[in-house]
């Protein structure tokens, strides 16, 4: 199973990862980070570790680790 590492306090909730996730594994929550931006939620069961969220994130808030790494 892939492991998503999400540093919520780096995230500015631009939504690019949510928009471009091909399997819709990322959603916004109603919680806010310390900067006042909405926090993301990742569905690890749906995630395919394609890395799109990592590539789209301008804030480097997301890292994807695939199995065996």
Coordinates of N, CA, C and O in Angstrom, one line a residue:
X1 N 0.8 -1.2 0.0 CA 0.0 0.0 0.0 C 0.9 1.2 0.0 O 1.9 1.3 0.7
X2 N 0.6 2.2 -0.8 CA 1.3 3.5 -0.8 C 1.2 4.2 0.5 O 0.2 4.1 1.2
X3 N 2.2 5.0 0.7 CA 2.1 5.9 1.9 C 2.2 7.3 1.5 O 3.2 7.7 0.8
X4 N 1.3 8.1 1.8 CA 1.3 9.6 1.5 C 1.8 10.3 2.7 O 1.3 10.1 3.8
X5 N 2.8 11.1 2.5 CA 3.3 12.0 3.6 C 2.8 13.4 3.3 O 3.2 13.9 2.2
X6 N 2.0 13.9 4.1 CA 1.4 15.2 3.9 C 1.7 16.2 5.1 O 1.4 15.9 6.2
X7 N 2.5 17.2 4.8 CA 2.8 18.2 5.8 C 1.8 19.3 5.7 O 1.9 20.3 4.8
X8 N 0.8 19.2 6.5 CA -0.4 20.2 6.3 C 0.0 21.6 6.5 O -0.7 22.5 5.9
X9 N 1.0 21.9 7.3 CA 1.3 23.3 7.5 C 2.1 24.0 6.4 O 2.3 25.2 6.3
X10 N 2.5 23.1 5.4 CA 3.1 23.7 4.2 C 2.1 24.0 3.1 O 2.3 24.7 2.2
X11 N 0.9 23.3 3.2 CA -0.2 23.4 2.2 C -0.9 24.7 2.3 O -1.3 25.2 3.4
X12 N -1.2 25.3 1.1 CA -2.0 26.5 1.0 C -3.3 26.2 0.4 O -4.0 27.2 -0.1
X13 N -3.7 25.0 0.3 CA -5.0 24.5 -0.2 C -5.4 25.1 -1.6 O -6.5 25.5 -1.9
X14 N -4.4 25.0 -2.5 CA -4.6 25.5 -3.8 C -5.6 24.6 -4.6 O -6.2 25.0 -5.5
X15 N -5.6 23.3 -4.2 CA -6.5 22.4 -4.8 C -6.0 21.6 -6.0 O -6.8 20.9 -6.6
X16 N -4.8 21.9 -6.5 CA -4.3 21.3 -7.7 C -4.2 19.7 -7.5 O -4.6 19.0 -8.4
X17 N -3.8 19.3 -6.4 CA -3.8 17.8 -6.1 C -5.2 17.2 -6.2 O -5.3 16.1 -6.7
X18 N -6.1 17.9 -5.6 CA -7.5 17.4 -5.6 C -8.0 17.3 -7.0 O -8.6 16.3 -7.5
X19 N -7.8 18.4 -7.8 CA -8.3 18.5 -9.1 C -7.7 17.4 -10.1 O -8.4 16.9 -10.9
X20 N -6.4 17.2 -9.9 CA -5.7 16.3 -10.9 C -5.5 14.9 -10.4 O -5.1 14.1 -11.2
X21 N -5.9 14.5 -9.2 CA -5.8 13.1 -8.8 C -6.7 12.3 -9.7 O -7.9 12.4 -9.7
X22 N -6.1 11.3 -10.4 CA -6.9 10.5 -11.4 C -7.9 9.6 -10.7 O -8.9 9.1 -11.4
X23 N -7.7 9.2 -9.5 CA -8.6 8.3 -8.8 C -9.5 9.0 -7.7 O -10.2 8.3 -7.0
X24 N -9.3 10.3 -7.6 CA -10.1 11.1 -6.7 C -9.9 10.6 -5.2 O -10.9 10.5 -4.4
X25 N -8.6 10.4 -4.9 CA -8.3 9.9 -3.5 C -8.0 11.1 -2.5 O -7.8 10.8 -1.3
X26 N -8.1 12.3 -3.0 CA -7.8 13.4 -2.1 C -9.1 14.4 -2.0 O -9.7 14.7 -3.0
X27 N -9.4 14.7 -0.8 CA -10.5 15.7 -0.6 C -10.1 16.7 0.5 O -9.2 16.5 1.2
X28 N -10.9 17.8 0.5 CA -10.7 18.8 1.5 C -11.5 18.4 2.7 O -12.6 17.9 2.6
X29 N -11.0 18.7 3.9 CA -11.8 18.6 5.1 C -12.2 20.0 5.6 O -11.9 21.0 4.9
X30 N -13.0 20.0 6.6 CA -13.4 21.3 7.2 C -12.4 21.9 8.2 O -12.5 23.0 8.7
X31 N -11.3 21.1 8.5 CA -10.3 21.5 9.4 C -9.4 22.5 8.8 O -9.2 22.5 7.5
X32 N -8.8 23.4 9.6 CA -7.8 24.3 9.1 C -6.4 24.1 9.6 O -6.3 23.7 10.8
X33 N -5.4 24.4 8.8 CA -4.0 24.2 9.4 C -3.7 25.5 10.1 O -4.5 26.4 10.2
X34 N -2.5 25.6 10.6 CA -2.1 26.8 11.4 C -2.1 28.1 10.7 O -2.1 29.2 11.2
X35 N -2.0 28.0 9.3 CA -2.1 29.2 8.5 C -3.5 29.6 8.1 O -3.7 30.6 7.4
X36 N -4.5 28.8 8.5 CA -5.8 29.1 8.1 C -6.4 28.4 6.9 O -7.4 28.8 6.4
X37 N -5.6 27.6 6.3 CA -6.0 26.9 5.0 C -6.6 25.5 5.3 O -6.3 24.9 6.3
X38 N -7.5 25.1 4.5 CA -8.2 23.8 4.7 C -7.2 22.7 4.5 O -6.3 22.7 3.7
X39 N -7.4 21.7 5.4 CA -6.5 20.5 5.4 C -7.1 19.4 4.5 O -8.3 19.3 4.3
X40 N -6.2 18.7 3.9 CA -6.6 17.6 3.0 C -6.7 16.3 3.7 O -6.1 16.0 4.7
X41 N -7.5 15.4 3.1 CA -7.6 14.0 3.5 C -7.3 13.1 2.3 O -7.7 13.4 1.2
X42 N -6.5 12.0 2.6 CA -6.1 11.1 1.6 C -6.7 9.7 1.8 O -6.5 9.2 2.9
X43 N -7.3 9.2 0.8 CA -7.9 7.8 1.0 C -6.8 6.8 0.5 O -6.6 6.6 -0.7
X44 N -6.1 6.3 1.5 CA -5.0 5.4 1.2 C -5.4 4.1 0.5 O -4.7 3.5 -0.2
X45 N -6.7 3.7 0.6 CA -7.2 2.5 0.0 C -7.4 2.7 -1.5 O -7.4 1.8 -2.3
X46 N -7.7 4.0 -1.9 CA -8.0 4.3 -3.3 C -6.7 4.7 -4.0 O -6.6 4.5 -5.2
X47 N -5.8 5.3 -3.3 CA -4.5 5.9 -3.9 C -3.8 4.8 -4.6 O -3.6 3.7 -4.1
X48 N -3.3 5.1 -5.8 CA -2.5 4.2 -6.6 C -1.0 4.5 -6.6 O -0.2 3.9 -7.3
X49 N -0.6 5.6 -5.8 CA 0.8 6.1 -5.7 C 1.3 6.5 -7.1 O 2.5 6.3 -7.4
X50 N 0.5 7.1 -7.9 CA 0.9 7.6 -9.2 C 1.8 8.7 -9.2 O 2.6 9.0 -10.1
X51 N 1.8 9.5 -8.1 CA 2.6 10.7 -7.9 C 2.1 12.0 -8.5 O 2.8 13.0 -8.4
X52 N 0.9 12.0 -9.0 CA 0.4 13.2 -9.6 C 0.3 14.3 -8.5 O 0.6 15.5 -8.8
X53 N -0.2 14.0 -7.4 CA -0.4 15.0 -6.3 C 1.0 15.6 -6.0 O 1.1 16.8 -5.8
X54 N 2.0 14.8 -5.9 CA 3.4 15.2 -5.6 C 3.9 16.2 -6.7 O 4.4 17.3 -6.4
X55 N 3.6 15.8 -7.9 CA 4.1 16.7 -9.0 C 3.3 18.0 -9.1 O 3.9 19.0 -9.6
X56 N 2.1 18.0 -8.8 CA 1.2 19.2 -8.9 C 1.4 20.1 -7.7 O 1.1 21.3 -7.9
X57 N 1.9 19.7 -6.6 CA 1.9 20.5 -5.4 C 3.0 21.6 -5.5 O 4.2 21.3 -5.4
X58 N 2.6 22.9 -5.6 CA 3.7 23.9 -5.7 C 4.3 24.2 -4.3 O 5.3 24.9 -4.3
X59 N 3.7 23.7 -3.2 CA 4.2 24.0 -1.9 C 5.1 22.8 -1.3 O 5.5 22.9 -0.2
X60 N 5.3 21.7 -2.1 CA 6.0 20.6 -1.7 C 5.5 20.0 -0.4 O 6.3 19.5 0.5
X61 N 4.2 20.0 -0.2 CA 3.5 19.5 1.0 C 3.2 18.0 0.9 O 2.9 17.4 2.0
X62 N 3.4 17.4 -0.3 CA 3.0 16.0 -0.4 C 4.2 15.2 -1.0 O 4.9 15.6 -1.9
X63 N 4.4 14.0 -0.4 CA 5.4 13.1 -0.8 C 4.7 11.7 -0.9 O 3.9 11.4 -0.1
X64 N 5.0 11.0 -2.0 CA 4.4 9.7 -2.2 C 5.5 8.6 -2.1 O 6.5 8.7 -2.8
X65 N 5.3 7.6 -1.2 CA 6.2 6.5 -1.1 C 5.4 5.3 -1.6 O 4.4 4.9 -1.1
X66 N 6.0 4.6 -2.5 CA 5.4 3.4 -3.1 C 5.9 2.2 -2.2 O 6.9 2.3 -1.5
X67 N 5.2 1.1 -2.3 CA 5.6 -0.1 -1.6 C 7.0 -0.5 -1.9 O 7.5 -0.4 -3.0
X68 N 7.7 -1.0 -0.9 CA 9.1 -1.5 -1.1 C 10.1 -0.4 -1.1 O 11.3 -0.7 -1.3
X69 N 9.8 0.8 -0.8 CA 10.8 1.9 -0.7 C 10.9 2.5 0.6 O 10.0 2.5 1.4

